[in-house]
Every structure is written in structure tokens, then in C-alpha cells.
Amino acid sequence: MNDQLAVIYWDSTAMLSYLFKDKYSDIALEKSRQKGVHLLTTLTIAEVFTVISRIQREQVVPDLLARSLFDMLEHGPWSRLNIVPDTMSLRELAVKWPLRGTSLWHLATAKTLQKEFPELMILTFDWELAQASKGEELKLCVTV
């Protein structure tokens, strides 16, 4: 039995599946219960805040629910990171992988964190980011 605690990097696709019911929600909920450190970057928080704010403005969810979602993100069991990947890593990874800007940022950040936490796993439901992560020898929590 493996007693090592997990170190899981959550991107915005994973966090959105945790907060909103979709085809990956059960996986996200299961992973959220895994013992260890669950890492959220300020980029993930910004991306998810943007979604919550948009659906609140469009009145898809009541204000009370939107506020509770904000609170869940701000006060949940996640360790929030204020980290920026270095420019050289971004450039090298941009040349190797055809990713959107935010996915490139998540990949470079996870690679940076992997140096300090070799056991780091990335939780993403973005297929391109998952493929690039595998190519960069990052462990995936799930196969997308």
C-alpha cells in the first residue's frame, strides 16, 4: 500500500469539473478526496472566477450560488500558489507543443513545480494539455 501523499496540480478544466456537473465531475470529486496537497495557481483561480462571474451576469445561477462558488474556491482545501513560470521555459515549451496560451502557462508551471515535487501529478481534462504533459514526463491523474 502506498502511503505517500499526492501532490496534485489542478488546472481550470479540473476545477470547473469539480464545481459544475459535467462528464468529468465524478473524477474531479474523487481526486479532491485524495490525501495530499492540492495546488491551485492564481491563473486557475482567475479562469474559474471569470466563468463564475459570467454565468452570474447571465443569470444562469442565482447570486447566492455564485457567492458560494467564490467562497469554495477562496476557502477550499486547496493550496494557492502565486508562481510564474520562467520565460525560457515558456519559449521552449511553446516551440515543442501547439497549445493555447493558458495551457502553455499551466504546462510550464507544472514543469517548474515538478523540480521541487517530483511526485507532482497534473489533473486536467484538456486533451492537448494532457498530451503535452505526458510528453514532458509529467504524471497525469487521469487519462483524457
C-alpha positions as CSV (number, residue, x, y, z in Angstrom):
1,M,0.0,0.0,0.0
2,N,1.4,3.4,-1.0
3,D,1.2,5.9,2.0
4,Q,2.8,8.7,0.0
5,L,0.7,11.8,-0.1
6,A,-0.3,13.1,-3.5
7,V,0.8,16.4,-4.9
8,I,-1.9,17.4,-7.5
9,Y,-1.8,20.4,-9.7
10,W,-5.3,21.4,-10.7
11,D,-5.8,23.3,-13.9
12,S,-9.0,25.2,-14.6
13,T,-10.7,22.4,-16.5
14,A,-10.3,20.2,-13.5
15,M,-11.6,22.8,-11.1
16,L,-14.6,23.7,-13.3
17,S,-15.5,19.9,-13.4
18,Y,-15.3,19.9,-9.6
19,L,-17.6,22.9,-9.3
20,F,-20.0,22.2,-12.1
21,K,-21.6,18.9,-13.1
22,D,-20.1,17.6,-16.3
23,K,-18.8,14.3,-17.7
24,Y,-15.6,14.6,-15.6
25,S,-17.1,15.7,-12.3
26,D,-17.1,12.3,-10.7
27,I,-13.3,12.0,-11.4
28,A,-12.7,15.5,-10.1
29,L,-14.6,14.8,-6.9
30,E,-12.8,11.5,-6.4
31,K,-9.4,13.2,-6.8
32,S,-10.4,16.1,-4.4
33,R,-10.7,13.4,-1.7
34,Q,-7.2,12.1,-2.3
35,K,-4.9,12.7,0.6
36,G,-2.2,15.2,-0.1
37,V,-1.6,18.7,-1.4
38,H,-3.9,20.1,-4.0
39,L,-2.4,23.1,-5.8
40,L,-4.2,25.9,-7.4
41,T,-2.4,28.7,-9.2
42,T,-3.6,32.2,-9.5
43,L,-4.2,31.6,-13.2
44,T,-6.6,28.7,-12.4
45,I,-8.4,30.9,-9.9
46,A,-8.7,33.8,-12.4
47,E,-10.0,31.5,-15.1
48,V,-12.6,30.0,-12.8
49,F,-13.6,33.4,-11.3
50,T,-14.2,34.5,-14.9
51,V,-16.6,31.6,-15.6
52,I,-18.5,32.1,-12.3
53,S,-18.8,35.8,-12.9
54,R,-20.0,35.3,-16.5
55,I,-22.7,32.8,-15.5
56,Q,-23.7,35.1,-12.6
57,R,-24.1,38.1,-15.0
58,E,-26.0,35.9,-17.5
59,Q,-28.2,34.8,-14.5
60,V,-27.6,31.2,-15.2
61,V,-27.1,30.7,-11.4
62,P,-28.5,32.7,-8.5
63,D,-26.3,35.2,-6.8
64,L,-26.2,33.2,-3.6
65,L,-24.9,30.1,-5.5
66,A,-22.3,32.2,-7.3
67,R,-21.1,33.6,-4.0
68,S,-20.8,30.1,-2.5
69,L,-18.7,29.0,-5.5
70,F,-16.4,32.0,-5.0
71,D,-16.2,31.1,-1.3
72,M,-15.5,27.5,-2.1
73,L,-12.5,28.5,-4.3
74,E,-11.2,31.0,-1.8
75,H,-11.6,28.9,1.3
76,G,-11.5,25.3,0.0
77,P,-8.9,22.7,0.8
78,W,-6.5,23.9,-1.9
79,S,-3.1,25.3,-1.5
80,R,-3.0,28.5,-3.6
81,L,0.2,29.3,-5.4
82,N,1.4,32.7,-6.7
83,I,4.0,31.3,-9.1
84,V,5.2,32.4,-12.6
85,P,7.0,30.1,-15.0
86,D,10.2,31.5,-16.4
87,T,10.2,33.0,-19.9
88,M,12.8,30.4,-21.3
89,S,10.6,27.5,-20.2
90,L,7.6,29.1,-21.8
91,R,9.5,29.7,-25.0
92,E,10.9,26.1,-25.2
93,L,7.6,24.5,-24.5
94,A,5.8,26.8,-27.0
95,V,8.1,25.5,-29.7
96,K,7.5,21.9,-28.7
97,W,3.7,21.9,-28.2
98,P,0.9,23.7,-30.1
99,L,-1.0,24.8,-27.0
100,R,-3.2,27.8,-26.2
101,G,-1.6,30.4,-24.0
102,T,-3.2,29.3,-20.8
103,S,-2.4,25.7,-21.4
104,L,1.2,26.6,-22.1
105,W,1.3,28.5,-18.9
106,H,-0.1,25.6,-16.9
107,L,2.4,23.2,-18.5
108,A,5.4,25.4,-17.8
109,T,4.2,26.0,-14.2
110,A,3.7,22.2,-13.6
111,K,7.2,21.6,-15.0
112,T,8.6,24.2,-12.7
113,L,6.8,22.7,-9.7
114,Q,8.0,19.2,-10.7
115,K,11.6,20.2,-9.9
116,E,10.6,20.7,-6.3
117,F,7.9,18.0,-6.1
118,P,9.0,15.0,-8.3
119,E,5.8,13.2,-7.3
120,L,3.6,16.0,-8.8
121,M,0.6,15.0,-10.9
122,I,-1.4,17.2,-13.1
123,L,-5.2,17.0,-13.1
124,T,-6.6,18.3,-16.4
125,F,-9.4,17.4,-18.7
126,D,-7.9,19.3,-21.6
127,W,-6.7,16.8,-24.2
128,E,-3.9,18.9,-25.7
129,L,-2.5,19.8,-22.2
130,A,-2.7,16.2,-21.2
131,Q,-0.7,15.1,-24.3
132,A,1.9,17.7,-23.8
133,S,2.2,16.9,-20.1
134,K,2.7,13.2,-20.9
135,G,5.3,14.3,-23.5
136,E,7.1,16.3,-20.8
137,E,7.0,13.3,-18.4
138,L,4.6,14.8,-16.0
139,K,2.4,12.3,-14.3
140,L,-1.3,12.6,-15.1
141,C,-4.0,11.9,-12.5
142,V,-6.3,10.6,-15.3
143,T,-6.1,9.7,-18.9
144,V,-8.2,12.0,-21.0
